């Protein structure tokens, strides 16, 4: 039976003045990272946010959808039979040590591969609700897949492995929330807790979306300023927005993919208050939806190992820029 989608699902639009993503050609070679600026302060920020030099040279067209209509339908759940890509040469064992002399020496990063390929075998466990501070949400979901059966969970783990390798080569200590070695999950609250207990300097959750055909592009999800129960994103909303802007800008530059044409008004950024992985985080954290698995054009990219390497590079460069600021 198709399963509802949880933290990977996007239904909200970015509030406040749009953040404009700069075209790569405009940024000076020596400038580390992409800067975006929200003159209004956005939702949940600290008034100091990354800035953009100009509008993207290839802006996405706007195709608004009703906030009440989820962009990832139940029919987009991933089948268990989805096979991993055969090209996984950039993976490293989780025990691999970072370089001792890299520019990110002493920095700790948590990479959160969205979902788990085994979730569909443990429906009762992932259906149980957990406290996300502002309410309750299912432990985890199965995620989505392409029409050909390439699962979001497989995609997210592959890209996460690549990011880990790239950051370790720069000296960072990288921890994954899971490495495909768990029977299911972890639950969204545990995903946040792993980053908190690691005292990480930054965390990124890697996903791909499951929207309608014709909905294309990437977007980065930022935590709204929320407080309730165990959730208090006030201290991390501003830094998370800066992290998200740098990830979005580098992702655009490296992959050439346009910002989402259905979420965020062409900015590539979206702010949400309903994701446990963000609400419960005590460290700067964002999600990235790298593309839409249900659209044939985006799916062709997401299933291409060379494009996934570019996607990983964009995310890793964004994290590195944030850590070096």
Short mmCIF file of the C-alpha atoms (twelve columns), coordinates in Angstrom:
data_MODEL
# 
_entry.id   MODEL 
# 
loop_
_atom_site.group_PDB 
_atom_site.id 
_atom_site.type_symbol 
_atom_site.label_atom_id 
_atom_site.label_alt_id 
_atom_site.label_comp_id 
_atom_site.label_asym_id 
_atom_site.label_seq_id 
_atom_site.Cartn_x 
_atom_site.Cartn_y 
_atom_site.Cartn_z 
_atom_site.pdbx_PDB_model_num 
ATOM 1   C CA . UNK A 1   0.000  0.000  0.000   1 
ATOM 2   C CA . UNK A 2   1.338  3.448  -0.808  1 
ATOM 3   C CA . UNK A 3   2.553  5.245  2.273   1 
ATOM 4   C CA . UNK A 4   2.170  8.905  3.228   1 
ATOM 5   C CA . UNK A 5   5.354  10.958 3.033   1 
ATOM 6   C CA . UNK A 6   6.735  12.694 6.104   1 
ATOM 7   C CA . UNK A 7   9.848  14.864 6.473   1 
ATOM 8   C CA . UNK A 8   10.650 14.531 2.781   1 
ATOM 9   C CA . UNK A 9   7.318  16.053 1.758   1 
ATOM 10  C CA . UNK A 10  7.052  19.710 0.794   1 
ATOM 11  C CA . UNK A 11  3.787  21.641 0.845   1 
ATOM 12  C CA . UNK A 12  4.752  25.115 2.000   1 
ATOM 13  C CA . UNK A 13  5.978  28.186 0.178   1 
ATOM 14  C CA . UNK A 14  8.657  30.564 1.343   1 
ATOM 15  C CA . UNK A 15  7.228  33.531 3.189   1 
ATOM 16  C CA . UNK A 16  8.645  37.042 3.110   1 
ATOM 17  C CA . UNK A 17  10.737 38.739 0.457   1 
ATOM 18  C CA . UNK A 18  12.170 36.232 -2.027  1 
ATOM 19  C CA . UNK A 19  15.860 35.397 -1.773  1 
ATOM 20  C CA . UNK A 20  17.498 35.659 -5.177  1 
ATOM 21  C CA . UNK A 21  20.157 33.147 -6.180  1 
ATOM 22  C CA . UNK A 22  23.080 34.640 -8.109  1 
ATOM 23  C CA . UNK A 23  24.378 33.276 -11.408 1 
ATOM 24  C CA . UNK A 24  27.758 31.605 -11.109 1 
ATOM 25  C CA . UNK A 25  29.437 33.783 -13.705 1 
ATOM 26  C CA . UNK A 26  28.838 36.901 -11.599 1 
ATOM 27  C CA . UNK A 27  30.589 35.629 -8.500  1 
ATOM 28  C CA . UNK A 28  34.318 36.459 -8.295  1 
ATOM 29  C CA . UNK A 29  36.585 33.428 -8.367  1 
ATOM 30  C CA . UNK A 30  38.050 34.225 -4.964  1 
ATOM 31  C CA . UNK A 31  34.682 34.553 -3.252  1 
ATOM 32  C CA . UNK A 32  33.873 31.488 -1.177  1 
ATOM 33  C CA . UNK A 33  30.233 30.548 -1.299  1 
ATOM 34  C CA . UNK A 34  27.055 32.089 -2.575  1 
ATOM 35  C CA . UNK A 35  25.427 34.798 -0.568  1 
ATOM 36  C CA . UNK A 36  21.751 35.545 -0.471  1 
ATOM 37  C CA . UNK A 37  19.982 38.350 1.283   1 
ATOM 38  C CA . UNK A 38  16.434 38.575 2.543   1 
ATOM 39  C CA . UNK A 39  15.850 42.251 3.208   1 
ATOM 40  C CA . UNK A 40  12.772 41.532 5.282   1 
ATOM 41  C CA . UNK A 41  14.585 39.167 7.642   1 
ATOM 42  C CA . UNK A 42  12.434 36.234 6.499   1 
ATOM 43  C CA . UNK A 43  10.762 33.931 8.936   1 
ATOM 44  C CA . UNK A 44  12.718 32.955 11.969  1 
ATOM 45  C CA . UNK A 45  15.975 34.636 10.973  1 
ATOM 46  C CA . UNK A 46  18.248 36.950 12.928  1 
ATOM 47  C CA . UNK A 47  18.220 39.800 10.435  1 
ATOM 48  C CA . UNK A 48  21.641 38.770 9.055   1 
ATOM 49  C CA . UNK A 49  21.337 36.455 6.121   1 
ATOM 50  C CA . UNK A 50  23.469 35.485 3.118   1 
ATOM 51  C CA . UNK A 51  23.204 37.853 0.098   1 
ATOM 52  C CA . UNK A 52  22.817 37.462 -3.642  1 
ATOM 53  C CA . UNK A 53  24.574 39.490 -6.275  1 
ATOM 54  C CA . UNK A 54  21.879 39.015 -8.916  1 
ATOM 55  C CA . UNK A 55  19.014 36.918 -10.168 1 
ATOM 56  C CA . UNK A 56  19.877 33.523 -11.610 1 
ATOM 57  C CA . UNK A 57  20.600 33.590 -15.315 1 
ATOM 58  C CA . UNK A 58  18.153 30.716 -15.717 1 
ATOM 59  C CA . UNK A 59  15.235 31.507 -13.394 1 
ATOM 60  C CA . UNK A 60  12.619 28.876 -12.878 1 
ATOM 61  C CA . UNK A 61  9.077  29.630 -13.939 1 
ATOM 62  C CA . UNK A 62  6.524  29.932 -11.199 1 
ATOM 63  C CA . UNK A 63  3.871  27.274 -10.955 1 
ATOM 64  C CA . UNK A 64  2.147  27.845 -7.628  1 
ATOM 65  C CA . UNK A 65  0.284  25.037 -5.981  1 
ATOM 66  C CA . UNK A 66  -2.245 25.212 -3.233  1 
ATOM 67  C CA . UNK A 67  -0.639 25.006 0.216   1 
ATOM 68  C CA . UNK A 68  -3.317 22.532 1.200   1 
ATOM 69  C CA . UNK A 69  -2.393 20.135 -1.612  1 
ATOM 70  C CA . UNK A 70  0.702  18.056 -0.856  1 
ATOM 71  C CA . UNK A 71  3.244  18.062 -3.658  1 
ATOM 72  C CA . UNK A 72  4.174  14.461 -2.879  1 
ATOM 73  C CA . UNK A 73  1.207  12.159 -3.249  1 
ATOM 74  C CA . UNK A 74  0.838  8.794  -1.580  1 
ATOM 75  C CA . UNK A 75  1.307  7.154  -4.962  1 
ATOM 76  C CA . UNK A 76  4.944  8.282  -5.011  1 
ATOM 77  C CA . UNK A 77  6.077  5.928  -2.255  1 
ATOM 78  C CA . UNK A 78  9.185  3.938  -3.086  1 
ATOM 79  C CA . UNK A 79  8.974  0.224  -3.844  1 
ATOM 80  C CA . UNK A 80  11.327 -2.056 -1.960  1 
ATOM 81  C CA . UNK A 81  12.584 -3.524 -5.231  1 
ATOM 82  C CA . UNK A 82  14.327 -0.321 -6.298  1 
ATOM 83  C CA . UNK A 83  17.920 -1.186 -7.165  1 
ATOM 84  C CA . UNK A 84  20.876 0.983  -6.255  1 
ATOM 85  C CA . UNK A 85  22.933 2.594  -8.972  1 
ATOM 86  C CA . UNK A 86  25.864 0.404  -10.055 1 
ATOM 87  C CA . UNK A 87  28.236 3.373  -9.977  1 
ATOM 88  C CA . UNK A 88  29.168 4.027  -6.353  1 
ATOM 89  C CA . UNK A 89  32.915 4.540  -6.680  1 
ATOM 90  C CA . UNK A 90  32.975 7.581  -4.406  1 
ATOM 91  C CA . UNK A 91  31.738 5.712  -1.338  1 
ATOM 92  C CA . UNK A 92  34.007 5.202  1.645   1 
ATOM 93  C CA . UNK A 93  33.624 3.035  4.737   1 
ATOM 94  C CA . UNK A 94  32.013 4.927  7.598   1 
ATOM 95  C CA . UNK A 95  35.208 4.432  9.592   1 
ATOM 96  C CA . UNK A 96  37.328 6.409  7.124   1 
ATOM 97  C CA . UNK A 97  39.342 9.102  8.879   1 
ATOM 98  C CA . UNK A 98  39.392 12.746 7.750   1 
ATOM 99  C CA . UNK A 99  42.574 14.345 6.493   1 
ATOM 100 C CA . UNK A 100 44.651 15.630 9.360   1 
ATOM 101 C CA . UNK A 101 45.696 18.838 7.622   1 
ATOM 102 C CA . UNK A 102 42.580 19.905 5.685   1 
ATOM 103 C CA . UNK A 103 40.972 23.371 5.856   1 
ATOM 104 C CA . UNK A 104 37.984 21.922 7.729   1 
ATOM 105 C CA . UNK A 105 40.085 20.247 10.409  1 
ATOM 106 C CA . UNK A 106 38.207 20.257 13.726  1 
ATOM 107 C CA . UNK A 107 34.786 20.747 12.099  1 
ATOM 108 C CA . UNK A 108 32.056 18.173 12.617  1 
ATOM 109 C CA . UNK A 109 29.316 17.638 10.013  1 
ATOM 110 C CA . UNK A 110 26.291 15.352 10.198  1 
ATOM 111 C CA . UNK A 111 24.824 14.167 6.894   1 
ATOM 112 C CA . UNK A 112 21.321 12.730 7.142   1 
ATOM 113 C CA . UNK A 113 20.387 10.393 4.235   1 
ATOM 114 C CA . UNK A 114 16.625 10.747 3.875   1 
ATOM 115 C CA . UNK A 115 14.502 7.659  4.612   1 
ATOM 116 C CA . UNK A 116 15.782 4.075  4.608   1 
ATOM 117 C CA . UNK A 117 15.384 1.465  1.874   1 
ATOM 118 C CA . UNK A 118 14.146 -1.035 4.493   1 
ATOM 119 C CA . UNK A 119 11.357 1.210  5.828   1 
ATOM 120 C CA . UNK A 120 8.712  -0.516 3.693   1 
ATOM 121 C CA . UNK A 121 9.473  -3.753 5.565   1 
ATOM 122 C CA . UNK A 122 8.699  -2.113 8.917   1 
ATOM 123 C CA . UNK A 123 5.479  -0.222 8.388   1 
ATOM 124 C CA . UNK A 124 4.264  -0.495 11.972  1 
ATOM 125 C CA . UNK A 125 7.523  0.837  13.352  1 
ATOM 126 C CA . UNK A 126 7.768  3.815  11.006  1 
ATOM 127 C CA . UNK A 127 4.071  4.633  11.419  1 
ATOM 128 C CA . UNK A 128 4.320  5.204  15.167  1 
ATOM 129 C CA . UNK A 129 4.232  8.869  16.063  1 
ATOM 130 C CA . UNK A 130 7.026  10.779 17.757  1 
ATOM 131 C CA . UNK A 131 7.074  14.172 19.464  1 
ATOM 132 C CA . UNK A 132 8.494  16.963 17.294  1 
ATOM 133 C CA . UNK A 133 7.901  19.719 19.837  1 
ATOM 134 C CA . UNK A 134 5.095  21.479 17.974  1 
ATOM 135 C CA . UNK A 135 3.067  18.295 17.623  1 
ATOM 136 C CA . UNK A 136 3.530  14.687 16.643  1 
ATOM 137 C CA . UNK A 137 4.604  13.088 13.403  1 
ATOM 138 C CA . UNK A 138 5.269  9.616  12.056  1 
ATOM 139 C CA . UNK A 139 8.665  8.153  12.953  1 
ATOM 140 C CA . UNK A 140 9.743  8.022  9.310   1 
ATOM 141 C CA . UNK A 141 8.321  7.293  5.847   1 
ATOM 142 C CA . UNK A 142 9.286  5.218  2.841   1 
ATOM 143 C CA . UNK A 143 10.092 8.197  0.632   1 
ATOM 144 C CA . UNK A 144 9.389  8.346  -3.073  1 
ATOM 145 C CA . UNK A 145 10.901 6.812  -6.224  1 
ATOM 146 C CA . UNK A 146 11.199 7.315  -9.952  1 
ATOM 147 C CA . UNK A 147 8.670  5.612  -12.215 1 
ATOM 148 C CA . UNK A 148 11.365 3.027  -12.981 1 
ATOM 149 C CA . UNK A 149 11.745 2.212  -9.278  1 
ATOM 150 C CA . UNK A 150 14.914 4.055  -8.276  1 
ATOM 151 C CA . UNK A 151 14.218 4.840  -4.631  1 
ATOM 152 C CA . UNK A 152 14.745 8.144  -2.879  1 
ATOM 153 C CA . UNK A 153 16.374 6.234  -0.012  1 
ATOM 154 C CA . UNK A 154 18.940 4.760  -2.408  1 
ATOM 155 C CA . UNK A 155 19.575 8.152  -3.995  1 
ATOM 156 C CA . UNK A 156 19.972 9.954  -0.687  1 
ATOM 157 C CA . UNK A 157 22.420 7.398  0.711   1 
ATOM 158 C CA . UNK A 158 24.535 7.462  -2.447  1 
ATOM 159 C CA . UNK A 159 24.764 11.263 -2.464  1 
ATOM 160 C CA . UNK A 160 25.466 11.279 1.290   1 
ATOM 161 C CA . UNK A 161 28.403 8.902  0.794   1 
ATOM 162 C CA . UNK A 162 29.819 11.212 -1.842  1 
ATOM 163 C CA . UNK A 163 29.415 14.283 0.382   1 
ATOM 164 C CA . UNK A 164 31.139 12.466 3.226   1 
ATOM 165 C CA . UNK A 165 34.142 11.660 1.039   1 
ATOM 166 C CA . UNK A 166 34.444 15.256 -0.168  1 
ATOM 167 C CA . UNK A 167 34.261 16.760 3.310   1 
ATOM 168 C CA . UNK A 168 36.647 14.219 4.807   1 
ATOM 169 C CA . UNK A 169 39.156 15.124 2.107   1 
ATOM 170 C CA . UNK A 170 39.022 18.662 3.520   1 
ATOM 171 C CA . UNK A 171 39.614 17.471 7.071   1 
ATOM 172 C CA . UNK A 172 36.071 17.468 8.440   1 
ATOM 173 C CA . UNK A 173 34.785 14.740 10.728  1 
ATOM 174 C CA . UNK A 174 31.600 13.445 9.102   1 
ATOM 175 C CA . UNK A 175 28.906 11.309 10.689  1 
ATOM 176 C CA . UNK A 176 25.915 9.822  8.882   1 
ATOM 177 C CA . UNK A 177 22.642 9.402  10.774  1 
ATOM 178 C CA . UNK A 178 22.511 5.925  9.215   1 
ATOM 179 C CA . UNK A 179 24.469 4.023  6.592   1 
ATOM 180 C CA . UNK A 180 21.830 1.641  5.252   1 
ATOM 181 C CA . UNK A 181 22.687 -0.676 8.127   1 
ATOM 182 C CA . UNK A 182 19.546 -0.249 10.224  1 
ATOM 183 C CA . UNK A 183 16.298 -2.223 9.872   1 
ATOM 184 C CA . UNK A 184 14.366 1.041  9.530   1 
ATOM 185 C CA . UNK A 185 14.614 4.734  10.283  1 
ATOM 186 C CA . UNK A 186 16.061 6.311  12.323  1 
ATOM 187 C CA . UNK A 187 12.985 8.225  13.454  1 
ATOM 188 C CA . UNK A 188 12.967 11.947 12.748  1 
ATOM 189 C CA . UNK A 189 13.557 12.846 16.398  1 
ATOM 190 C CA . UNK A 190 16.600 10.574 16.554  1 
ATOM 191 C CA . UNK A 191 17.970 12.075 13.348  1 
ATOM 192 C CA . UNK A 192 17.979 15.467 15.056  1 
ATOM 193 C CA . UNK A 193 19.384 14.014 18.267  1 
ATOM 194 C CA . UNK A 194 22.351 12.447 16.446  1 
ATOM 195 C CA . UNK A 195 23.438 15.875 15.228  1 
ATOM 196 C CA . UNK A 196 22.871 17.456 18.624  1 
ATOM 197 C CA . UNK A 197 24.865 14.816 20.494  1 
ATOM 198 C CA . UNK A 198 27.699 15.060 17.978  1 
ATOM 199 C CA . UNK A 199 27.857 18.827 18.679  1 
ATOM 200 C CA . UNK A 200 28.060 19.193 14.916  1 
ATOM 201 C CA . UNK A 201 28.875 22.518 13.309  1 
ATOM 202 C CA . UNK A 202 26.330 21.855 10.546  1 
ATOM 203 C CA . UNK A 203 23.890 19.191 9.377   1 
ATOM 204 C CA . UNK A 204 22.208 18.579 6.020   1 
ATOM 205 C CA . UNK A 205 19.420 16.119 5.303   1 
ATOM 206 C CA . UNK A 206 19.522 14.810 1.717   1 
ATOM 207 C CA . UNK A 207 16.258 14.100 -0.131  1 
ATOM 208 C CA . UNK A 208 14.549 14.054 -3.521  1 
ATOM 209 C CA . UNK A 209 10.949 15.159 -3.943  1 
ATOM 210 C CA . UNK A 210 7.898  13.361 -5.320  1 
ATOM 211 C CA . UNK A 211 5.765  16.078 -6.900  1 
ATOM 212 C CA . UNK A 212 3.705  16.219 -10.101 1 
ATOM 213 C CA . UNK A 213 5.128  15.809 -13.587 1 
ATOM 214 C CA . UNK A 214 6.296  19.221 -14.773 1 
ATOM 215 C CA . UNK A 215 7.354  20.291 -11.299 1 
ATOM 216 C CA . UNK A 216 11.121 20.562 -11.581 1 
ATOM 217 C CA . UNK A 217 14.212 21.825 -9.809  1 
ATOM 218 C CA . UNK A 218 15.759 21.782 -6.351  1 
ATOM 219 C CA . UNK A 219 14.952 23.598 -3.154  1 
ATOM 220 C CA . UNK A 220 16.494 23.862 0.302   1 
ATOM 221 C CA . UNK A 221 14.218 23.724 3.346   1 
ATOM 222 C CA . UNK A 222 15.042 26.044 6.238   1 
ATOM 223 C CA . UNK A 223 13.753 25.761 9.812   1 
ATOM 224 C CA . UNK A 224 11.150 28.305 10.842  1 
ATOM 225 C CA . UNK A 225 11.474 29.925 14.242  1 
ATOM 226 C CA . UNK A 226 9.435  27.615 16.471  1 
ATOM 227 C CA . UNK A 227 9.266  26.998 20.200  1 
ATOM 228 C CA . UNK A 228 7.248  24.320 21.905  1 
ATOM 229 C CA . UNK A 229 8.057  21.281 23.979  1 
ATOM 230 C CA . UNK A 230 11.529 20.086 23.024  1 
ATOM 231 C CA . UNK A 231 11.575 22.331 19.944  1 
ATOM 232 C CA . UNK A 232 13.347 25.695 20.054  1 
ATOM 233 C CA . UNK A 233 14.882 26.776 16.768  1 
ATOM 234 C CA . UNK A 234 15.367 30.412 17.763  1 
ATOM 235 C CA . UNK A 235 19.143 30.081 18.223  1 
ATOM 236 C CA . UNK A 236 19.696 28.140 14.991  1 
ATOM 237 C CA . UNK A 237 17.166 29.650 12.561  1 
ATOM 238 C CA . UNK A 238 19.507 32.424 11.428  1 
ATOM 239 C CA . UNK A 239 22.639 30.273 10.989  1 
ATOM 240 C CA . UNK A 240 20.536 27.600 9.287   1 
ATOM 241 C CA . UNK A 241 19.287 30.174 6.805   1 
ATOM 242 C CA . UNK A 242 22.865 31.119 5.987   1 
ATOM 243 C CA . UNK A 243 23.815 27.445 5.617   1 
ATOM 244 C CA . UNK A 244 20.825 26.870 3.341   1 
ATOM 245 C CA . UNK A 245 21.633 29.862 1.153   1 
ATOM 246 C CA . UNK A 246 25.202 28.707 0.651   1 
ATOM 247 C CA . UNK A 247 24.099 25.147 -0.133  1 
ATOM 248 C CA . UNK A 248 21.483 26.429 -2.612  1 
ATOM 249 C CA . UNK A 249 23.907 28.742 -4.392  1 
ATOM 250 C CA . UNK A 250 26.633 26.138 -4.729  1 
ATOM 251 C CA . UNK A 251 24.149 23.474 -5.811  1 
ATOM 252 C CA . UNK A 252 22.882 25.742 -8.598  1 
ATOM 253 C CA . UNK A 253 26.404 26.584 -9.714  1 
ATOM 254 C CA . UNK A 254 27.678 23.016 -9.685  1 
ATOM 255 C CA . UNK A 255 24.719 21.111 -11.127 1 
ATOM 256 C CA . UNK A 256 23.246 23.771 -13.396 1 
ATOM 257 C CA . UNK A 257 19.801 22.770 -12.120 1 
ATOM 258 C CA . UNK A 258 17.322 25.607 -11.713 1 
ATOM 259 C CA . UNK A 259 15.590 26.372 -8.414  1 
ATOM 260 C CA . UNK A 260 12.221 24.719 -7.975  1 
ATOM 261 C CA . UNK A 261 9.412  26.032 -10.176 1 
ATOM 262 C CA . UNK A 262 6.744  24.883 -7.689  1 
ATOM 263 C CA . UNK A 263 8.146  25.687 -4.234  1 
ATOM 264 C CA . UNK A 264 9.751  28.908 -3.012  1 
ATOM 265 C CA . UNK A 265 8.804  31.273 -5.840  1 
ATOM 266 C CA . UNK A 266 11.963 30.563 -7.837  1 
ATOM 267 C CA . UNK A 267 14.296 31.272 -4.911  1 
ATOM 268 C CA . UNK A 268 15.341 27.691 -4.215  1 
ATOM 269 C CA . UNK A 269 14.492 28.223 -0.535  1 
ATOM 270 C CA . UNK A 270 11.478 27.221 1.557   1 
ATOM 271 C CA . UNK A 271 10.790 27.660 5.271   1 
ATOM 272 C CA . UNK A 272 8.845  25.068 7.262   1 
ATOM 273 C CA . UNK A 273 7.798  24.531 10.863  1 
ATOM 274 C CA . UNK A 274 6.479  20.953 10.606  1 
ATOM 275 C CA . UNK A 275 9.641  18.876 10.211  1 
ATOM 276 C CA . UNK A 276 10.899 17.096 13.295  1 
ATOM 277 C CA . UNK A 277 14.424 16.848 11.941  1 
ATOM 278 C CA . UNK A 278 14.593 20.657 11.899  1 
ATOM 279 C CA . UNK A 279 12.375 21.527 14.869  1 
ATOM 280 C CA . UNK A 280 14.415 19.439 17.299  1 
ATOM 281 C CA . UNK A 281 17.827 20.429 15.995  1 
ATOM 282 C CA . UNK A 282 20.148 22.432 18.248  1 
ATOM 283 C CA . UNK A 283 22.687 22.919 15.469  1 
ATOM 284 C CA . UNK A 284 22.412 24.687 12.083  1 
ATOM 285 C CA . UNK A 285 20.542 22.284 9.846   1 
ATOM 286 C CA . UNK A 286 18.710 22.277 6.499   1 
ATOM 287 C CA . UNK A 287 17.079 19.800 4.138   1 
ATOM 288 C CA . UNK A 288 17.726 19.737 0.403   1 
ATOM 289 C CA . UNK A 289 15.284 18.296 -2.126  1 
ATOM 290 C CA . UNK A 290 17.661 17.720 -5.038  1 
ATOM 291 C CA . UNK A 291 14.958 17.324 -7.695  1 
ATOM 292 C CA . UNK A 292 11.591 15.729 -8.437  1 
ATOM 293 C CA . UNK A 293 11.762 11.957 -8.896  1 
ATOM 294 C CA . UNK A 294 8.293  11.877 -10.466 1 
ATOM 295 C CA . UNK A 295 9.242  14.181 -13.337 1 
ATOM 296 C CA . UNK A 296 10.992 12.377 -16.220 1 
ATOM 297 C CA . UNK A 297 13.528 15.145 -16.859 1 
ATOM 298 C CA . UNK A 298 14.520 15.473 -13.217 1 
ATOM 299 C CA . UNK A 299 14.512 11.685 -12.827 1 
ATOM 300 C CA . UNK A 300 17.028 11.390 -15.667 1 
ATOM 301 C CA . UNK A 301 19.385 13.578 -13.661 1 
ATOM 302 C CA . UNK A 302 18.802 11.937 -10.295 1 
ATOM 303 C CA . UNK A 303 19.549 8.476  -11.710 1 
ATOM 304 C CA . UNK A 304 22.771 9.627  -13.426 1 
ATOM 305 C CA . UNK A 305 25.835 8.858  -11.278 1 
ATOM 306 C CA . UNK A 306 27.845 11.715 -12.814 1 
ATOM 307 C CA . UNK A 307 25.070 14.192 -11.943 1 
ATOM 308 C CA . UNK A 308 24.881 12.817 -8.401  1 
ATOM 309 C CA . UNK A 309 28.589 13.528 -8.065  1 
ATOM 310 C CA . UNK A 310 27.891 17.139 -9.067  1 
ATOM 311 C CA . UNK A 311 24.986 17.309 -6.623  1 
ATOM 312 C CA . UNK A 312 27.214 16.047 -3.828  1 
ATOM 313 C CA . UNK A 313 29.902 18.565 -4.774  1 
ATOM 314 C CA . UNK A 314 27.421 21.430 -4.654  1 
ATOM 315 C CA . UNK A 315 26.165 20.399 -1.209  1 
ATOM 316 C CA . UNK A 316 29.673 19.772 0.133   1 
ATOM 317 C CA . UNK A 317 30.914 23.123 -1.193  1 
ATOM 318 C CA . UNK A 318 27.957 24.892 0.413   1 
ATOM 319 C CA . UNK A 319 28.689 23.267 3.762   1 
ATOM 320 C CA . UNK A 320 32.400 24.084 3.458   1 
ATOM 321 C CA . UNK A 321 31.646 27.724 2.646   1 
ATOM 322 C CA . UNK A 322 29.410 27.952 5.712   1 
ATOM 323 C CA . UNK A 323 32.032 26.367 7.967   1 
ATOM 324 C CA . UNK A 324 34.792 28.660 6.711   1 
ATOM 325 C CA . UNK A 325 32.812 31.874 7.167   1 
# 
